[in-house]
PDB file of C-alpha atoms in Angstrom:
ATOM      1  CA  UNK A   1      11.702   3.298  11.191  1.00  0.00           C
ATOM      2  CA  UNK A   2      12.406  -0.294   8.990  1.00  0.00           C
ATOM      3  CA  UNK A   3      15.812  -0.736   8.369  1.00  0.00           C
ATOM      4  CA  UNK A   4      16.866  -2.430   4.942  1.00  0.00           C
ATOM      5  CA  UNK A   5      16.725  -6.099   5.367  1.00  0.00           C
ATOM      6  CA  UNK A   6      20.026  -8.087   4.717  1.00  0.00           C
ATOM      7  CA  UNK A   7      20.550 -11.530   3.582  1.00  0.00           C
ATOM      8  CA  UNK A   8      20.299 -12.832   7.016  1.00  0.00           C
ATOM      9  CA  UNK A   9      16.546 -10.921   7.541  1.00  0.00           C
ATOM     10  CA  UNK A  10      15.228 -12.548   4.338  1.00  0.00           C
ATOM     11  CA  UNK A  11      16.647 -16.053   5.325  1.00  0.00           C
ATOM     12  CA  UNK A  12      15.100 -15.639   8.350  1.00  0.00           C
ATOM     13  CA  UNK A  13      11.505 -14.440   6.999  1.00  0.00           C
ATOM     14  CA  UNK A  14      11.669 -17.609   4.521  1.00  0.00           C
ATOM     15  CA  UNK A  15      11.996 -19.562   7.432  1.00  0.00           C
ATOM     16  CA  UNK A  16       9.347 -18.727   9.421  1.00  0.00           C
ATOM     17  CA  UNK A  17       6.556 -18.209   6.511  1.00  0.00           C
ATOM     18  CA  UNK A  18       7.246 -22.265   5.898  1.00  0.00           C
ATOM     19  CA  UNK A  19       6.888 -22.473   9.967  1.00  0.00           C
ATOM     20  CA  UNK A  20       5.976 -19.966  11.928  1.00  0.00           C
ATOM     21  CA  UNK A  21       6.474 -21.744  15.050  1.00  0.00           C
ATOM     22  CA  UNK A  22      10.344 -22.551  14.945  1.00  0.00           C
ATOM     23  CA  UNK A  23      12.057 -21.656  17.945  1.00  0.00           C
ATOM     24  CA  UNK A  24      15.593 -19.593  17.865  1.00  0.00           C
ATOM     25  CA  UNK A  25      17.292 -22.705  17.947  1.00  0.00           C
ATOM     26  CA  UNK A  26      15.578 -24.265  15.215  1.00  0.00           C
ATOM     27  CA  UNK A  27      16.285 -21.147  13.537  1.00  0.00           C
ATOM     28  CA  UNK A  28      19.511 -20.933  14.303  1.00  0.00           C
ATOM     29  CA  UNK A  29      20.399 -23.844  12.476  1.00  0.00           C
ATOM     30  CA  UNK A  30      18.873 -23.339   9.231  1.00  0.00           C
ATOM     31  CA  UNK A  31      20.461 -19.683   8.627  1.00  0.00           C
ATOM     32  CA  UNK A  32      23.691 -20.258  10.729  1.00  0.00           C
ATOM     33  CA  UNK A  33      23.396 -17.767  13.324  1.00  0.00           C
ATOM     34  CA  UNK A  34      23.730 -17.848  16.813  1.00  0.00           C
ATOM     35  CA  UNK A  35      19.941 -18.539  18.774  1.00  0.00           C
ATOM     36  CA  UNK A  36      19.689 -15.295  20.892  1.00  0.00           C
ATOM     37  CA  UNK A  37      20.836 -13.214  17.436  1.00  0.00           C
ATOM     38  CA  UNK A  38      17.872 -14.975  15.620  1.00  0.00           C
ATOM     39  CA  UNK A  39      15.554 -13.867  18.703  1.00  0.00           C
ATOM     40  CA  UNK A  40      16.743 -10.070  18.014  1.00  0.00           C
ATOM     41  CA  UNK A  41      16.329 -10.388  14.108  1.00  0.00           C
ATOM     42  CA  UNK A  42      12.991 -11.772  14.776  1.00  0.00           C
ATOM     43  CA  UNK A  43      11.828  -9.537  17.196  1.00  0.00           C
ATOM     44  CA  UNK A  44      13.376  -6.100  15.385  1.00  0.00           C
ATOM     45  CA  UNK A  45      11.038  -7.868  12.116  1.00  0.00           C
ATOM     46  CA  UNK A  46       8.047  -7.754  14.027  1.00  0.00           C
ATOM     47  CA  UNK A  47       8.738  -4.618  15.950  1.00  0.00           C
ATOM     48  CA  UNK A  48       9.270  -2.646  12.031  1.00  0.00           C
ATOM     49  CA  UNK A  49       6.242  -4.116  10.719  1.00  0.00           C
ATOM     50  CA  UNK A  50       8.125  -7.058   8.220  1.00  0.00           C
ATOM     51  CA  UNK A  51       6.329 -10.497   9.972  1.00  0.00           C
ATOM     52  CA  UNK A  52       2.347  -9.184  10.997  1.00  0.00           C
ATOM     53  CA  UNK A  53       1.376 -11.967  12.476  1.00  0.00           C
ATOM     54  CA  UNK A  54       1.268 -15.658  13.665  1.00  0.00           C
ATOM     55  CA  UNK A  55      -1.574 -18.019  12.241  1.00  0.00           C
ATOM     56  CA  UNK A  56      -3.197 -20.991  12.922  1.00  0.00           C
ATOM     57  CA  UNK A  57      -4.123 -22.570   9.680  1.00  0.00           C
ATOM     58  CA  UNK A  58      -7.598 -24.551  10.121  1.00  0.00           C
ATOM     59  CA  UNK A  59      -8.444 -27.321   7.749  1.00  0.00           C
ATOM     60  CA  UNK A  60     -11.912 -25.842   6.291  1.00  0.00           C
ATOM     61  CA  UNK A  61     -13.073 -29.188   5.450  1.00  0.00           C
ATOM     62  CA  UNK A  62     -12.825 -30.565   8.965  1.00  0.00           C
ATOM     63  CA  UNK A  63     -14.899 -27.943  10.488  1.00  0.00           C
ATOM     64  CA  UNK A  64     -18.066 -27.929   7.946  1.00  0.00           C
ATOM     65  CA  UNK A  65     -16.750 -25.501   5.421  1.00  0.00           C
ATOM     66  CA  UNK A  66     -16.632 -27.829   2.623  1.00  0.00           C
ATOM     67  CA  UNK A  67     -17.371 -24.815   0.026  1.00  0.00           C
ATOM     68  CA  UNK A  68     -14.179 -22.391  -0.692  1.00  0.00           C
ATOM     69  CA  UNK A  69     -15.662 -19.706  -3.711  1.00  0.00           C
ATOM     70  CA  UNK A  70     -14.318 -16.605  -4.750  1.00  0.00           C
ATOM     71  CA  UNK A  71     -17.013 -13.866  -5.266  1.00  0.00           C
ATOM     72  CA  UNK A  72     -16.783 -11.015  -7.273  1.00  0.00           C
ATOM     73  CA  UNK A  73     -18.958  -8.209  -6.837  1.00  0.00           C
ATOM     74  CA  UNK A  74     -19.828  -5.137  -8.857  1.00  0.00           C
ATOM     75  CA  UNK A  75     -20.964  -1.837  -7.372  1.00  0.00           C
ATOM     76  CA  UNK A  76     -23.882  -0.165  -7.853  1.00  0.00           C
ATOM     77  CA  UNK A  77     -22.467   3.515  -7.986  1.00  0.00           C
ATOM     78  CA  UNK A  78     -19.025   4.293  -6.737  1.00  0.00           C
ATOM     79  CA  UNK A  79     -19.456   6.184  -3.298  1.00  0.00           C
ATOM     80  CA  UNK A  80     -17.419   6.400  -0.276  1.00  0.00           C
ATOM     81  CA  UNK A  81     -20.890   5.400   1.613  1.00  0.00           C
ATOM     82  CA  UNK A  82     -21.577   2.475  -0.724  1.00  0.00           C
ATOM     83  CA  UNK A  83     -17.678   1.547  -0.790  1.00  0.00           C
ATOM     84  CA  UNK A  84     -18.041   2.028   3.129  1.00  0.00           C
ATOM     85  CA  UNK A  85     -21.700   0.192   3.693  1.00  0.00           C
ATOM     86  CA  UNK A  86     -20.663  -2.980   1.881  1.00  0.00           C
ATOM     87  CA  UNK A  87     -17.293  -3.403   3.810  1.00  0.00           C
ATOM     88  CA  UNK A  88     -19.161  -2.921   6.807  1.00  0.00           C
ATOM     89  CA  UNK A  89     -21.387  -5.781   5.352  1.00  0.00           C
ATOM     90  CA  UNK A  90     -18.244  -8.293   4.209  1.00  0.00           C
ATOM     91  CA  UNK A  91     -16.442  -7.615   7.988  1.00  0.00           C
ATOM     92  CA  UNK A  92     -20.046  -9.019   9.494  1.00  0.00           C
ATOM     93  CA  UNK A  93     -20.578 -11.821   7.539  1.00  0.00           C
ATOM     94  CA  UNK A  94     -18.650 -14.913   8.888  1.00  0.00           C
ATOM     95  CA  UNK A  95     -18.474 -16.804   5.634  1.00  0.00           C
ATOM     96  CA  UNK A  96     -16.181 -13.721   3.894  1.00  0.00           C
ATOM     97  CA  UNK A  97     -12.799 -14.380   5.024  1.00  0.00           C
ATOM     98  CA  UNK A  98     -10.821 -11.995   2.753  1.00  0.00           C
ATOM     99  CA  UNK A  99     -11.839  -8.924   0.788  1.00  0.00           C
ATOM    100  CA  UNK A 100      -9.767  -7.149  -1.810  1.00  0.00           C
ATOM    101  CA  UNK A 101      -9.603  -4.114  -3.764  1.00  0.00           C
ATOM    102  CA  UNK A 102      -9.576  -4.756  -7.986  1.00  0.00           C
ATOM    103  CA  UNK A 103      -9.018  -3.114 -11.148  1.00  0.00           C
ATOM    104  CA  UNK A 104     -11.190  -4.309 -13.955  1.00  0.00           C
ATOM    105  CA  UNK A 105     -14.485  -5.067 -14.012  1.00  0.00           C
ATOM    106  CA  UNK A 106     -15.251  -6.305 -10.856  1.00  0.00           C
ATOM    107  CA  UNK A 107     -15.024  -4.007  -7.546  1.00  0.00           C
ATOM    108  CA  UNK A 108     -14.273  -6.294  -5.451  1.00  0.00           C
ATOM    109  CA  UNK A 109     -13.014  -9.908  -4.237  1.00  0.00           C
ATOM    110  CA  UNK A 110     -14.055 -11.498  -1.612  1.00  0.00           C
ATOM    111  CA  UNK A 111     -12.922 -15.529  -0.511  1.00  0.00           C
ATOM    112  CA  UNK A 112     -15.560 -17.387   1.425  1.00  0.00           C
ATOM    113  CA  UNK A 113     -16.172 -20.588   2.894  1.00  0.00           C
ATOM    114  CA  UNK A 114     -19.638 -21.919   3.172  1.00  0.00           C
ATOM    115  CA  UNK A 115     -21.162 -25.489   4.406  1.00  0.00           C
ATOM    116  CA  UNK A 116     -22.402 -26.348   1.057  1.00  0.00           C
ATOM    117  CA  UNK A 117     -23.834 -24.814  -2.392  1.00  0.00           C
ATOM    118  CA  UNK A 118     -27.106 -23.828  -0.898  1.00  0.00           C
ATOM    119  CA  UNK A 119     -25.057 -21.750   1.829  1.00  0.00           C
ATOM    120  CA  UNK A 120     -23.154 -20.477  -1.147  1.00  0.00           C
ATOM    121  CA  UNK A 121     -26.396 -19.901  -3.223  1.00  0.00           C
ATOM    122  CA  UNK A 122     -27.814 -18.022   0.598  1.00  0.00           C
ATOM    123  CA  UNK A 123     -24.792 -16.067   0.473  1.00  0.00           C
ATOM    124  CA  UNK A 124     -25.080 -14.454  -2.881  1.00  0.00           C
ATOM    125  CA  UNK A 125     -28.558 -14.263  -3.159  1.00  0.00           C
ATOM    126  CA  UNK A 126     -30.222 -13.251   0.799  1.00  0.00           C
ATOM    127  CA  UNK A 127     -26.792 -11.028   2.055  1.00  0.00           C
ATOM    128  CA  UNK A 128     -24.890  -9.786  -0.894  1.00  0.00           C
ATOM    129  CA  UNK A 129     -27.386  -9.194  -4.203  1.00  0.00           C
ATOM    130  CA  UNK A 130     -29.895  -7.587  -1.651  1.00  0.00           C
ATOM    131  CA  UNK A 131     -27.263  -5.274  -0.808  1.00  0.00           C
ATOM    132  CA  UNK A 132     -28.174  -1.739  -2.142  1.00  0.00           C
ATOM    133  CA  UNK A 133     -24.801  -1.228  -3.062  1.00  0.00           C
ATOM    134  CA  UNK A 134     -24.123  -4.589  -5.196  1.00  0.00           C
ATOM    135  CA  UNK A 135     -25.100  -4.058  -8.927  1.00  0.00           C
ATOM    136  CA  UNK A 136     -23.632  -7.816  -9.656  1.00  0.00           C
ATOM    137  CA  UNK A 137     -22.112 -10.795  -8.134  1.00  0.00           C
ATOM    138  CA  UNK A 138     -20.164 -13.539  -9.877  1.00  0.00           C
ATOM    139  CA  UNK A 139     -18.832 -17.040  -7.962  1.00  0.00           C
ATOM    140  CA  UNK A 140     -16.049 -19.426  -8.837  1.00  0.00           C
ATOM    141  CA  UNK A 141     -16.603 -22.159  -6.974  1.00  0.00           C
ATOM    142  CA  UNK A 142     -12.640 -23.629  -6.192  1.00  0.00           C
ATOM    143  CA  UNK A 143     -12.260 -27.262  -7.214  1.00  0.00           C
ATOM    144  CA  UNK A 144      -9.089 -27.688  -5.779  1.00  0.00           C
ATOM    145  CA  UNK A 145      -6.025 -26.036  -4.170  1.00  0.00           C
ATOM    146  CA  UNK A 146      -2.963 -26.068  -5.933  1.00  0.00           C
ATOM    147  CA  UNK A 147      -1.042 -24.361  -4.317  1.00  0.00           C
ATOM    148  CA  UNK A 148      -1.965 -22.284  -1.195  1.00  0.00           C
ATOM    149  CA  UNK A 149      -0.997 -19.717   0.525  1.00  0.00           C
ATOM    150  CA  UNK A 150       2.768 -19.952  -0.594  1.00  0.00           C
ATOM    151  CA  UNK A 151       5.775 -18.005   0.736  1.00  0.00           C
ATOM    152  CA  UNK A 152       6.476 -14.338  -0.346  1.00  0.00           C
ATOM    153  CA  UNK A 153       9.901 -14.090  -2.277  1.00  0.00           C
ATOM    154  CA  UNK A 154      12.212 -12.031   0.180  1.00  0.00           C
TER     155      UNK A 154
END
């Protein structure tokens, strides 16, 4: 059962989405509350579901990824097998790190990261085209980030 979050649970959530890794104390001092009451907010937020998880985030670049691209893909026919079979296919294949849902056009969104353009070009063409449920793909190739991966307005 969530309970309604006050101004003191969204201060809090701001916090940590900038840092995830502030301690109670550190906490403590940016929303004025005592260190062991900041432990129980945070712990009653992950405990009803508000904070998911704790990340790492890795620097794509550093590690041989030096391709981000969003794909959009285009079903076939609209199945619960086909909407099944290619999810099973985008949780298998490293190089999809994120998959959505759309309305519009496209089916589907899905953020990779791949070493270079012929990865990229691999991707589409050997794993997802060849896919019996993909009727069409379309890449954006990112030229730079922005802004990323921002914090949610509580």
């Amino acid at each position: 059962m969530s309970t309604q979050l006050d101004a003191l649970d969204r201060a809090l959530l701001t916090c940590l989405q900038r840092n995830s890794r502030l301690t109670s104390a550190e906490l403590a001092e940016q929303v004025h509350l005592s260190p062991s009451q900041c432990a129980r907010r945070r712990q009653r937020l992950e405990e009803e579901g508000y904070i998911t998880g704790y990340n790492a985030i890795v620097d794509a670049a550093k590690i041989g990824a030096t391709v981000e691209a969003f794909v959009q893909v285009t079903m076939a026919a609209h199945s619960r097998e086909n909407a099944q079979d290619f999810i099973r296919l985008a949780e298998r294949t490293p190089a999809v790190v994120s998959v959505w849902t759309l309305t519009g056009e496209a089916d589907y969104m899905l953020r990779v990261f791949c070493a270079d353009l012929v990865a990229l070009n691999d991707l589409v063409q050997q794993v997802l085209l060849p896919h019996d449920a993909v009727a069409r793909v379309q890449s954006q190739i990112v030229m730079e980030r922005l802004k990323d991966n921002a914090p949610i307005a509580v």
